Every structure is written in structure tokens, then in C-alpha cells.
Short mmCIF file of N, CA and C in Angstrom, two decimals:
data_model
loop_
_atom_site.label_atom_id
_atom_site.label_comp_id
_atom_site.label_asym_id
_atom_site.label_seq_id
_atom_site.Cartn_x
_atom_site.Cartn_y
_atom_site.Cartn_z
N MET A 1 -67.71 54.79 -2.11
CA MET A 1 -66.67 55.73 -1.75
C MET A 1 -66.82 56.20 -0.31
N GLY A 2 -67.98 56.75 0.03
CA GLY A 2 -68.15 57.30 1.37
C GLY A 2 -68.42 56.22 2.39
N GLU A 3 -67.71 56.28 3.50
CA GLU A 3 -67.92 55.37 4.60
C GLU A 3 -68.18 56.21 5.84
N LYS A 4 -69.01 55.68 6.74
CA LYS A 4 -69.22 56.37 8.01
C LYS A 4 -68.05 56.08 8.91
N ILE A 5 -67.64 57.07 9.68
CA ILE A 5 -66.58 56.84 10.64
C ILE A 5 -67.19 56.84 12.02
N SER A 6 -66.66 56.01 12.88
CA SER A 6 -67.15 55.96 14.25
C SER A 6 -65.94 55.85 15.17
N GLY A 7 -66.12 56.27 16.41
CA GLY A 7 -65.01 56.23 17.35
C GLY A 7 -63.94 57.24 16.96
N ALA A 8 -62.69 56.84 17.13
CA ALA A 8 -61.57 57.71 16.77
C ALA A 8 -61.50 57.86 15.26
N PRO A 9 -61.14 59.05 14.78
CA PRO A 9 -61.05 59.24 13.34
C PRO A 9 -59.96 58.37 12.74
N LEU A 10 -60.24 57.81 11.58
CA LEU A 10 -59.23 57.03 10.88
C LEU A 10 -58.13 57.96 10.40
N ARG A 11 -56.93 57.41 10.27
CA ARG A 11 -55.80 58.24 9.81
C ARG A 11 -56.09 58.83 8.44
N ARG A 12 -56.71 58.04 7.56
CA ARG A 12 -56.95 58.57 6.22
C ARG A 12 -57.99 59.70 6.25
N ASP A 13 -58.96 59.61 7.19
CA ASP A 13 -59.94 60.69 7.31
C ASP A 13 -59.28 61.95 7.88
N GLU A 14 -58.39 61.75 8.82
CA GLU A 14 -57.64 62.88 9.38
C GLU A 14 -56.77 63.51 8.29
N ALA A 15 -56.13 62.68 7.47
CA ALA A 15 -55.30 63.19 6.37
C ALA A 15 -56.16 63.93 5.35
N LEU A 16 -57.35 63.39 5.07
CA LEU A 16 -58.26 64.06 4.14
C LEU A 16 -58.66 65.43 4.67
N ALA A 17 -58.94 65.53 5.96
CA ALA A 17 -59.29 66.82 6.56
C ALA A 17 -58.12 67.80 6.43
N ILE A 18 -56.90 67.32 6.59
CA ILE A 18 -55.71 68.16 6.46
C ILE A 18 -55.56 68.65 5.02
N ILE A 19 -55.79 67.76 4.06
CA ILE A 19 -55.68 68.12 2.64
C ILE A 19 -56.75 69.16 2.28
N VAL A 20 -58.00 68.92 2.70
CA VAL A 20 -59.09 69.85 2.39
C VAL A 20 -58.81 71.22 3.03
N ASP A 21 -58.33 71.22 4.26
CA ASP A 21 -58.01 72.47 4.95
C ASP A 21 -56.95 73.25 4.17
N SER A 22 -55.91 72.57 3.72
CA SER A 22 -54.84 73.23 2.98
C SER A 22 -55.34 73.77 1.64
N LEU A 23 -56.15 72.97 0.95
CA LEU A 23 -56.70 73.43 -0.34
C LEU A 23 -57.60 74.65 -0.15
N ALA A 24 -58.41 74.63 0.90
CA ALA A 24 -59.33 75.75 1.14
C ALA A 24 -58.58 77.01 1.57
N ARG A 25 -57.54 76.85 2.38
CA ARG A 25 -56.80 78.01 2.90
C ARG A 25 -55.80 78.57 1.91
N HIS A 26 -55.05 77.68 1.25
CA HIS A 26 -53.90 78.12 0.45
C HIS A 26 -54.05 77.89 -1.05
N GLY A 27 -55.05 77.12 -1.44
CA GLY A 27 -55.24 76.83 -2.86
C GLY A 27 -54.30 75.76 -3.39
N SER A 28 -53.52 75.14 -2.52
CA SER A 28 -52.63 74.05 -2.93
C SER A 28 -52.64 72.98 -1.85
N SER A 29 -52.31 71.78 -2.26
CA SER A 29 -52.31 70.68 -1.30
C SER A 29 -51.02 70.70 -0.47
N PRO A 30 -51.07 70.10 0.70
CA PRO A 30 -49.85 70.05 1.52
C PRO A 30 -48.88 69.00 0.97
N THR A 31 -47.62 69.10 1.36
CA THR A 31 -46.66 68.06 0.99
C THR A 31 -46.90 66.85 1.87
N PHE A 32 -46.31 65.72 1.50
CA PHE A 32 -46.47 64.51 2.31
C PHE A 32 -45.86 64.73 3.70
N GLU A 33 -44.76 65.45 3.76
CA GLU A 33 -44.14 65.75 5.06
C GLU A 33 -45.07 66.58 5.93
N GLU A 34 -45.73 67.57 5.34
CA GLU A 34 -46.67 68.41 6.09
C GLU A 34 -47.85 67.58 6.60
N ILE A 35 -48.35 66.69 5.76
CA ILE A 35 -49.45 65.81 6.19
C ILE A 35 -49.00 64.97 7.37
N GLY A 36 -47.82 64.36 7.25
CA GLY A 36 -47.30 63.52 8.33
C GLY A 36 -47.12 64.28 9.63
N LYS A 37 -46.64 65.51 9.55
CA LYS A 37 -46.41 66.32 10.77
C LYS A 37 -47.72 66.75 11.42
N ARG A 38 -48.77 66.96 10.62
CA ARG A 38 -50.05 67.44 11.17
C ARG A 38 -50.93 66.31 11.70
N LEU A 39 -50.65 65.07 11.31
CA LEU A 39 -51.42 63.95 11.86
C LEU A 39 -51.12 63.82 13.34
N GLN A 40 -52.09 63.35 14.11
CA GLN A 40 -51.89 63.18 15.55
C GLN A 40 -52.01 61.72 15.92
N PRO A 41 -50.98 61.06 16.39
CA PRO A 41 -49.61 61.55 16.52
C PRO A 41 -48.94 61.63 15.15
N PRO A 42 -47.90 62.44 15.02
CA PRO A 42 -47.23 62.61 13.73
C PRO A 42 -46.65 61.29 13.21
N VAL A 43 -46.55 61.21 11.87
CA VAL A 43 -45.98 60.03 11.23
C VAL A 43 -44.90 60.48 10.25
N CYS A 44 -44.11 59.54 9.78
CA CYS A 44 -43.05 59.86 8.82
C CYS A 44 -43.65 60.09 7.43
N LYS A 45 -42.83 60.64 6.54
CA LYS A 45 -43.27 60.94 5.18
C LYS A 45 -43.73 59.67 4.47
N ARG A 46 -43.03 58.58 4.66
CA ARG A 46 -43.37 57.32 3.99
C ARG A 46 -44.77 56.85 4.40
N ARG A 47 -45.10 56.94 5.68
CA ARG A 47 -46.43 56.54 6.15
C ARG A 47 -47.49 57.50 5.62
N ALA A 48 -47.18 58.79 5.55
CA ALA A 48 -48.12 59.77 4.99
C ALA A 48 -48.43 59.44 3.53
N ILE A 49 -47.42 59.02 2.78
CA ILE A 49 -47.63 58.62 1.38
C ILE A 49 -48.57 57.43 1.31
N GLN A 50 -48.39 56.46 2.20
CA GLN A 50 -49.26 55.28 2.23
C GLN A 50 -50.71 55.67 2.53
N ILE A 51 -50.89 56.59 3.46
CA ILE A 51 -52.24 57.04 3.82
C ILE A 51 -52.90 57.76 2.65
N VAL A 52 -52.15 58.63 1.97
CA VAL A 52 -52.68 59.34 0.81
C VAL A 52 -52.99 58.34 -0.30
N ASP A 53 -52.16 57.32 -0.48
CA ASP A 53 -52.43 56.29 -1.48
C ASP A 53 -53.74 55.57 -1.21
N GLN A 54 -54.09 55.37 0.07
CA GLN A 54 -55.37 54.76 0.42
C GLN A 54 -56.53 55.64 -0.04
N LEU A 55 -56.38 56.95 0.14
CA LEU A 55 -57.42 57.89 -0.32
C LEU A 55 -57.55 57.86 -1.84
N ILE A 56 -56.42 57.75 -2.53
CA ILE A 56 -56.43 57.70 -3.99
C ILE A 56 -57.10 56.40 -4.46
N GLU A 57 -56.77 55.27 -3.83
CA GLU A 57 -57.36 53.98 -4.19
C GLU A 57 -58.87 53.99 -4.01
N ARG A 58 -59.36 54.70 -3.00
CA ARG A 58 -60.79 54.77 -2.73
C ARG A 58 -61.50 55.77 -3.65
N GLY A 59 -60.74 56.52 -4.45
CA GLY A 59 -61.34 57.46 -5.39
C GLY A 59 -61.78 58.77 -4.75
N ILE A 60 -61.31 59.05 -3.55
CA ILE A 60 -61.72 60.27 -2.85
C ILE A 60 -60.89 61.45 -3.32
N ILE A 61 -59.59 61.21 -3.55
CA ILE A 61 -58.71 62.25 -4.08
C ILE A 61 -57.96 61.69 -5.28
N GLU A 62 -57.32 62.55 -6.01
CA GLU A 62 -56.47 62.11 -7.12
C GLU A 62 -55.19 62.93 -7.10
N LYS A 63 -54.15 62.34 -7.65
CA LYS A 63 -52.86 63.01 -7.73
C LYS A 63 -52.58 63.32 -9.20
N VAL A 64 -52.21 64.56 -9.47
CA VAL A 64 -51.90 64.97 -10.83
C VAL A 64 -50.50 64.49 -11.14
N PRO A 65 -50.33 63.65 -12.17
CA PRO A 65 -49.01 63.10 -12.49
C PRO A 65 -47.99 64.19 -12.81
N GLY A 66 -46.81 64.06 -12.22
CA GLY A 66 -45.70 64.96 -12.51
C GLY A 66 -45.77 66.32 -11.85
N ALA A 67 -46.78 66.57 -11.06
CA ALA A 67 -46.92 67.88 -10.43
C ALA A 67 -46.60 67.78 -8.94
N ILE A 68 -46.09 68.87 -8.40
CA ILE A 68 -45.80 68.95 -6.97
C ILE A 68 -47.00 69.60 -6.28
N ARG A 69 -47.34 69.11 -5.11
CA ARG A 69 -48.47 69.63 -4.35
C ARG A 69 -49.74 69.63 -5.19
N ALA A 70 -50.00 68.53 -5.83
CA ALA A 70 -51.14 68.49 -6.75
C ALA A 70 -52.09 67.36 -6.40
N LEU A 71 -52.63 67.39 -5.18
CA LEU A 71 -53.69 66.46 -4.81
C LEU A 71 -55.00 67.20 -5.03
N ARG A 72 -55.96 66.54 -5.67
CA ARG A 72 -57.27 67.13 -5.90
C ARG A 72 -58.34 66.27 -5.27
N VAL A 73 -59.34 66.89 -4.72
CA VAL A 73 -60.46 66.17 -4.13
C VAL A 73 -61.44 65.82 -5.25
N ARG A 74 -61.74 64.53 -5.39
CA ARG A 74 -62.69 64.09 -6.41
C ARG A 74 -64.10 64.01 -5.84
N ASP A 75 -64.22 63.54 -4.61
CA ASP A 75 -65.52 63.38 -3.97
C ASP A 75 -65.68 64.50 -2.93
N VAL A 76 -66.11 65.67 -3.40
CA VAL A 76 -66.19 66.85 -2.54
C VAL A 76 -67.22 66.67 -1.43
N ALA A 77 -68.35 66.05 -1.73
CA ALA A 77 -69.39 65.85 -0.70
C ALA A 77 -68.85 64.98 0.43
N TYR A 78 -68.16 63.90 0.09
CA TYR A 78 -67.59 63.02 1.12
C TYR A 78 -66.50 63.76 1.89
N ALA A 79 -65.67 64.51 1.18
CA ALA A 79 -64.60 65.26 1.84
C ALA A 79 -65.18 66.27 2.83
N ARG A 80 -66.26 66.94 2.44
CA ARG A 80 -66.91 67.90 3.33
C ARG A 80 -67.47 67.19 4.56
N GLN A 81 -68.08 66.03 4.34
CA GLN A 81 -68.65 65.25 5.46
C GLN A 81 -67.55 64.81 6.43
N ILE A 82 -66.46 64.29 5.91
CA ILE A 82 -65.36 63.81 6.75
C ILE A 82 -64.70 64.98 7.49
N ALA A 83 -64.50 66.09 6.79
CA ALA A 83 -63.88 67.25 7.44
C ALA A 83 -64.77 67.75 8.59
N ALA A 84 -66.08 67.79 8.37
CA ALA A 84 -67.00 68.24 9.43
C ALA A 84 -67.01 67.24 10.59
N GLN A 85 -67.04 65.94 10.29
CA GLN A 85 -67.03 64.93 11.35
C GLN A 85 -65.73 65.00 12.15
N TYR A 86 -64.62 65.16 11.45
CA TYR A 86 -63.33 65.25 12.13
C TYR A 86 -63.28 66.50 13.02
N ALA A 87 -63.77 67.61 12.50
CA ALA A 87 -63.77 68.85 13.28
C ALA A 87 -64.62 68.69 14.54
N ARG A 88 -65.77 68.03 14.41
CA ARG A 88 -66.61 67.80 15.60
C ARG A 88 -65.90 66.91 16.61
N LYS A 89 -65.20 65.89 16.13
CA LYS A 89 -64.52 64.95 17.03
C LYS A 89 -63.41 65.63 17.82
N ILE A 90 -62.79 66.66 17.25
CA ILE A 90 -61.73 67.35 18.00
C ILE A 90 -62.27 68.56 18.75
N GLY A 91 -63.62 68.68 18.80
CA GLY A 91 -64.24 69.69 19.63
C GLY A 91 -64.58 71.01 18.97
N TRP A 92 -64.53 71.08 17.65
CA TRP A 92 -64.87 72.33 16.97
C TRP A 92 -66.37 72.40 16.73
N THR A 93 -66.89 73.59 16.61
CA THR A 93 -68.27 73.81 16.20
C THR A 93 -68.25 74.04 14.69
N VAL A 94 -69.14 73.38 13.99
CA VAL A 94 -69.11 73.39 12.52
C VAL A 94 -70.23 74.26 11.98
N ALA A 95 -69.89 75.13 11.04
CA ALA A 95 -70.88 75.95 10.35
C ALA A 95 -71.29 75.25 9.06
N VAL A 96 -72.57 75.06 8.90
CA VAL A 96 -73.09 74.46 7.68
C VAL A 96 -73.26 75.59 6.67
N PRO A 97 -72.77 75.43 5.42
CA PRO A 97 -72.92 76.52 4.45
C PRO A 97 -74.40 76.91 4.29
N GLY A 98 -74.69 78.19 4.49
CA GLY A 98 -76.06 78.67 4.38
C GLY A 98 -76.91 78.36 5.60
N GLY A 99 -76.31 77.84 6.65
CA GLY A 99 -77.08 77.48 7.84
C GLY A 99 -76.53 78.15 9.09
N ASP A 100 -77.12 77.78 10.20
CA ASP A 100 -76.69 78.33 11.49
C ASP A 100 -75.57 77.48 12.07
N LEU A 101 -74.84 78.06 13.02
CA LEU A 101 -73.83 77.31 13.75
C LEU A 101 -74.51 76.26 14.62
N GLU A 102 -73.86 75.12 14.73
CA GLU A 102 -74.36 74.10 15.64
C GLU A 102 -74.14 74.60 17.06
N GLN A 103 -75.04 74.28 17.93
CA GLN A 103 -74.88 74.65 19.32
C GLN A 103 -74.14 73.53 20.04
N PRO A 104 -73.19 73.86 20.91
CA PRO A 104 -72.51 72.82 21.67
C PRO A 104 -73.54 72.03 22.48
N PRO A 105 -73.27 70.74 22.75
CA PRO A 105 -74.24 69.93 23.45
C PRO A 105 -74.60 70.46 24.84
N GLU A 106 -73.66 71.02 25.55
CA GLU A 106 -73.93 71.54 26.88
C GLU A 106 -73.13 72.83 27.06
N VAL A 107 -73.81 73.91 27.36
CA VAL A 107 -73.14 75.18 27.54
C VAL A 107 -73.04 75.47 29.03
N VAL A 108 -71.83 75.65 29.49
CA VAL A 108 -71.58 75.96 30.90
C VAL A 108 -70.95 77.34 30.96
N MET A 109 -71.57 78.24 31.66
CA MET A 109 -71.05 79.59 31.78
C MET A 109 -70.02 79.63 32.91
N ILE A 110 -68.82 80.07 32.60
CA ILE A 110 -67.74 80.17 33.58
C ILE A 110 -67.44 81.66 33.76
N PRO A 111 -67.40 82.12 34.99
CA PRO A 111 -67.08 83.54 35.22
C PRO A 111 -65.72 83.88 34.62
N ALA A 112 -65.64 85.06 34.03
CA ALA A 112 -64.41 85.49 33.35
C ALA A 112 -63.21 85.50 34.29
N SER A 113 -63.44 85.68 35.56
CA SER A 113 -62.32 85.73 36.50
C SER A 113 -61.65 84.37 36.70
N LEU A 114 -62.31 83.28 36.24
CA LEU A 114 -61.77 81.94 36.46
C LEU A 114 -60.98 81.38 35.27
N TYR A 115 -60.92 82.09 34.19
CA TYR A 115 -60.17 81.60 33.04
C TYR A 115 -59.43 82.73 32.36
N THR A 116 -58.45 82.33 31.55
CA THR A 116 -57.73 83.30 30.74
C THR A 116 -57.91 82.93 29.28
N LEU A 117 -57.93 83.89 28.42
CA LEU A 117 -58.08 83.63 27.00
C LEU A 117 -56.76 83.14 26.41
N PRO A 118 -56.81 82.27 25.40
CA PRO A 118 -55.56 81.80 24.81
C PRO A 118 -54.82 82.94 24.13
N SER A 119 -53.50 82.86 24.16
CA SER A 119 -52.70 83.92 23.55
C SER A 119 -52.31 83.58 22.11
N VAL A 120 -52.81 82.45 21.60
CA VAL A 120 -52.52 82.06 20.22
C VAL A 120 -53.80 82.14 19.41
N GLN A 121 -53.66 82.29 18.12
CA GLN A 121 -54.81 82.33 17.24
C GLN A 121 -55.27 80.90 16.98
N LEU A 122 -56.55 80.64 17.12
CA LEU A 122 -57.09 79.31 16.89
C LEU A 122 -57.28 79.06 15.40
N HIS A 123 -57.12 77.82 14.98
CA HIS A 123 -57.31 77.46 13.58
C HIS A 123 -58.79 77.45 13.22
N VAL A 124 -59.09 77.85 12.01
CA VAL A 124 -60.46 77.84 11.52
C VAL A 124 -60.48 77.01 10.25
N LEU A 125 -61.40 76.06 10.16
CA LEU A 125 -61.56 75.26 8.95
C LEU A 125 -62.60 75.96 8.09
N ALA A 126 -62.16 76.54 7.01
CA ALA A 126 -63.05 77.33 6.16
C ALA A 126 -63.99 76.42 5.38
N PRO A 127 -65.30 76.72 5.37
CA PRO A 127 -66.20 75.94 4.51
C PRO A 127 -65.93 76.31 3.07
N PHE A 128 -66.15 75.37 2.16
CA PHE A 128 -65.88 75.66 0.76
C PHE A 128 -67.00 75.10 -0.09
N GLU A 129 -67.29 75.80 -1.15
CA GLU A 129 -68.28 75.34 -2.11
C GLU A 129 -67.61 74.50 -3.19
N HIS A 130 -66.43 74.90 -3.59
CA HIS A 130 -65.64 74.14 -4.55
C HIS A 130 -64.18 74.46 -4.28
N LEU A 131 -63.33 73.60 -4.73
CA LEU A 131 -61.91 73.80 -4.52
C LEU A 131 -61.33 74.60 -5.68
N PRO A 132 -60.37 75.46 -5.41
CA PRO A 132 -59.76 76.22 -6.49
C PRO A 132 -59.03 75.29 -7.46
N ASP A 133 -59.10 75.63 -8.72
CA ASP A 133 -58.42 74.84 -9.75
C ASP A 133 -56.95 75.24 -9.77
N PRO A 134 -56.03 74.29 -9.51
CA PRO A 134 -54.61 74.65 -9.45
C PRO A 134 -54.01 75.00 -10.81
N ASP A 135 -54.72 74.70 -11.89
CA ASP A 135 -54.16 74.96 -13.22
C ASP A 135 -54.42 76.37 -13.67
#
């Protein structure tokens, strides 16, 4: 089931990170359209369905028959690993449950007068011990 990823994240790993993020934040899986829009670069709903089908074939997630927004993570350890790897690849610092924050590889102090803080709220990928049961 679990494969190591190297280089650019695979689309299915990126989609898995999006699904895990939605389950952890909202308690429900995203729609195929939402998955497609959040992938970088975005893809159509049909391609998002194909990517999710790849995850289902690999046994990483499952789809509850007849339910809307009902994707469940079957391999939580692999999902956690992929989500952390994906977060690192896009430049996030990852908190290990029960551990310390990873330190960035190189810390450069920039005087406050040379930068401005972002005016938008940054996304946070919440760590999870288990996924909420949608039933």
C-alpha cells in the first residue's frame, strides 16, 4: 500500500492530503469538484474522480456506496505519512503528534522593516489521531 514519494508530489498523494485535511477540519470528505479545484494545477471533476479511484484501487481510501462526501481513509498511517511529506514539499513545518516542531533547514533572520506580514490567514493542516466516523 505505502509507497515512498520523491521529487514532485504525485497527484494522488496531493489528492490524499486534500482528503485528509478536509476530514480532519470538517469531519467530511471534499467533493470531487473541490478536490479538482484544490489540486495544483487544478483539474476537472472527471480527472479528480480518476485520481480518487487510483487511491481506492490501492486500498488507501474507500468510498461508502450510495453516500455523498463519504470517502474514508483505510490506511491512516500511510495517509499521515503522505500528508506530512506533502506539507514539507510545499514548505510547511510539520508537528509530529506528541513531539516537537521540526526546525527549518536554514533560519535566516530578516529585519522587520524589510518585510510585511501577510494579510490572509494561512492554512493549517491539523494532526489527527483518528478520523471522525461519519455515521
